Tab-separated table of C-alpha atoms in Angstrom:
chain	number	residue	atom	x	y	z
O	10	UNK	CA	-13.803	20.516	15.932
O	11	UNK	CA	-15.420	19.565	19.261
O	12	UNK	CA	-18.717	17.735	19.421
O	13	UNK	CA	-21.774	18.905	21.365
O	14	UNK	CA	-20.843	16.967	24.488
O	15	UNK	CA	-17.332	18.448	24.538
O	16	UNK	CA	-18.743	21.939	24.077
O	17	UNK	CA	-21.187	21.547	26.965
O	18	UNK	CA	-18.467	20.065	29.176
O	19	UNK	CA	-16.131	22.969	28.354
O	20	UNK	CA	-18.867	25.511	29.150
O	21	UNK	CA	-19.542	23.732	32.471
O	22	UNK	CA	-15.823	23.957	33.244
O	23	UNK	CA	-15.913	27.663	32.476
O	24	UNK	CA	-19.037	28.140	34.624
O	25	UNK	CA	-17.204	26.559	37.575
O	26	UNK	CA	-14.819	29.543	37.636
O	27	UNK	CA	-14.957	31.358	40.959
O	28	UNK	CA	-15.723	35.065	40.975
O	29	UNK	CA	-17.642	35.340	37.705
O	30	UNK	CA	-19.873	38.395	37.392
O	31	UNK	CA	-23.574	37.660	36.671
O	32	UNK	CA	-23.150	39.091	33.161
O	33	UNK	CA	-20.270	36.675	32.546
O	34	UNK	CA	-22.347	33.745	33.815
O	35	UNK	CA	-25.247	34.733	31.554
O	36	UNK	CA	-22.976	34.958	28.534
O	37	UNK	CA	-21.400	31.559	29.211
O	38	UNK	CA	-24.806	29.955	29.802
O	39	UNK	CA	-26.048	31.321	26.477
O	40	UNK	CA	-22.967	30.008	24.682
O	41	UNK	CA	-23.498	26.639	26.398
O	42	UNK	CA	-27.094	26.606	25.139
O	43	UNK	CA	-25.959	27.466	21.629
O	44	UNK	CA	-23.170	24.892	21.786
O	45	UNK	CA	-25.728	22.226	22.631
O	46	UNK	CA	-26.878	22.619	19.033
O	47	UNK	CA	-23.356	22.205	17.646
O	48	UNK	CA	-20.196	24.007	16.659
O	49	UNK	CA	-21.696	26.510	14.197
O	50	UNK	CA	-24.284	27.888	16.665
O	51	UNK	CA	-21.557	28.201	19.325
O	52	UNK	CA	-19.332	30.146	16.948
O	53	UNK	CA	-22.233	32.425	16.003
O	54	UNK	CA	-23.031	33.120	19.666
O	55	UNK	CA	-19.361	33.675	20.531
O	56	UNK	CA	-18.941	36.091	17.624
O	57	UNK	CA	-22.036	38.013	18.682
O	58	UNK	CA	-20.779	38.348	22.253
O	59	UNK	CA	-17.310	39.325	21.003
O	60	UNK	CA	-18.897	42.111	18.943
O	61	UNK	CA	-21.217	43.508	21.601
O	62	UNK	CA	-19.509	42.638	24.914
O	63	UNK	CA	-15.764	42.138	24.303
O	64	UNK	CA	-14.749	43.255	27.810
O	65	UNK	CA	-17.095	40.720	29.442
O	66	UNK	CA	-15.600	37.869	27.405
O	67	UNK	CA	-12.023	38.946	28.087
O	68	UNK	CA	-12.725	39.232	31.801
O	69	UNK	CA	-14.402	35.801	32.010
O	70	UNK	CA	-11.590	34.131	30.057
O	71	UNK	CA	-8.935	35.851	32.174
O	72	UNK	CA	-10.605	34.685	35.405
O	73	UNK	CA	-10.911	31.103	34.140
O	74	UNK	CA	-7.348	30.921	32.879
O	75	UNK	CA	-5.997	32.341	36.137
O	76	UNK	CA	-7.665	29.371	37.838
O	77	UNK	CA	-6.166	26.866	35.374
O	78	UNK	CA	-9.331	26.468	33.288
O	79	UNK	CA	-10.094	27.030	29.614
O	80	UNK	CA	-6.435	26.956	28.605
O	81	UNK	CA	-7.067	25.968	25.003
O	82	UNK	CA	-9.781	24.293	22.984
O	83	UNK	CA	-10.857	21.655	23.669
O	84	UNK	CA	-10.006	21.562	27.334
O	85	UNK	CA	-13.007	19.443	28.288
């Protein structure tokens, strides 16, 4: 399980992805904020986004992975 610093670093890596839509950036920033409190808050935020915005998450992950980022946890 990653620590807070690893979570924030991974979210920063994800945010450095070129071509992210503003909705994708907002989602990642919110997960970064939640991850700053630890693993459980990150998981809760990720599950919420997966429930309400699955296409946004899939798109952001696809863009990052196509640029060699976010291959597997923890990638930070």
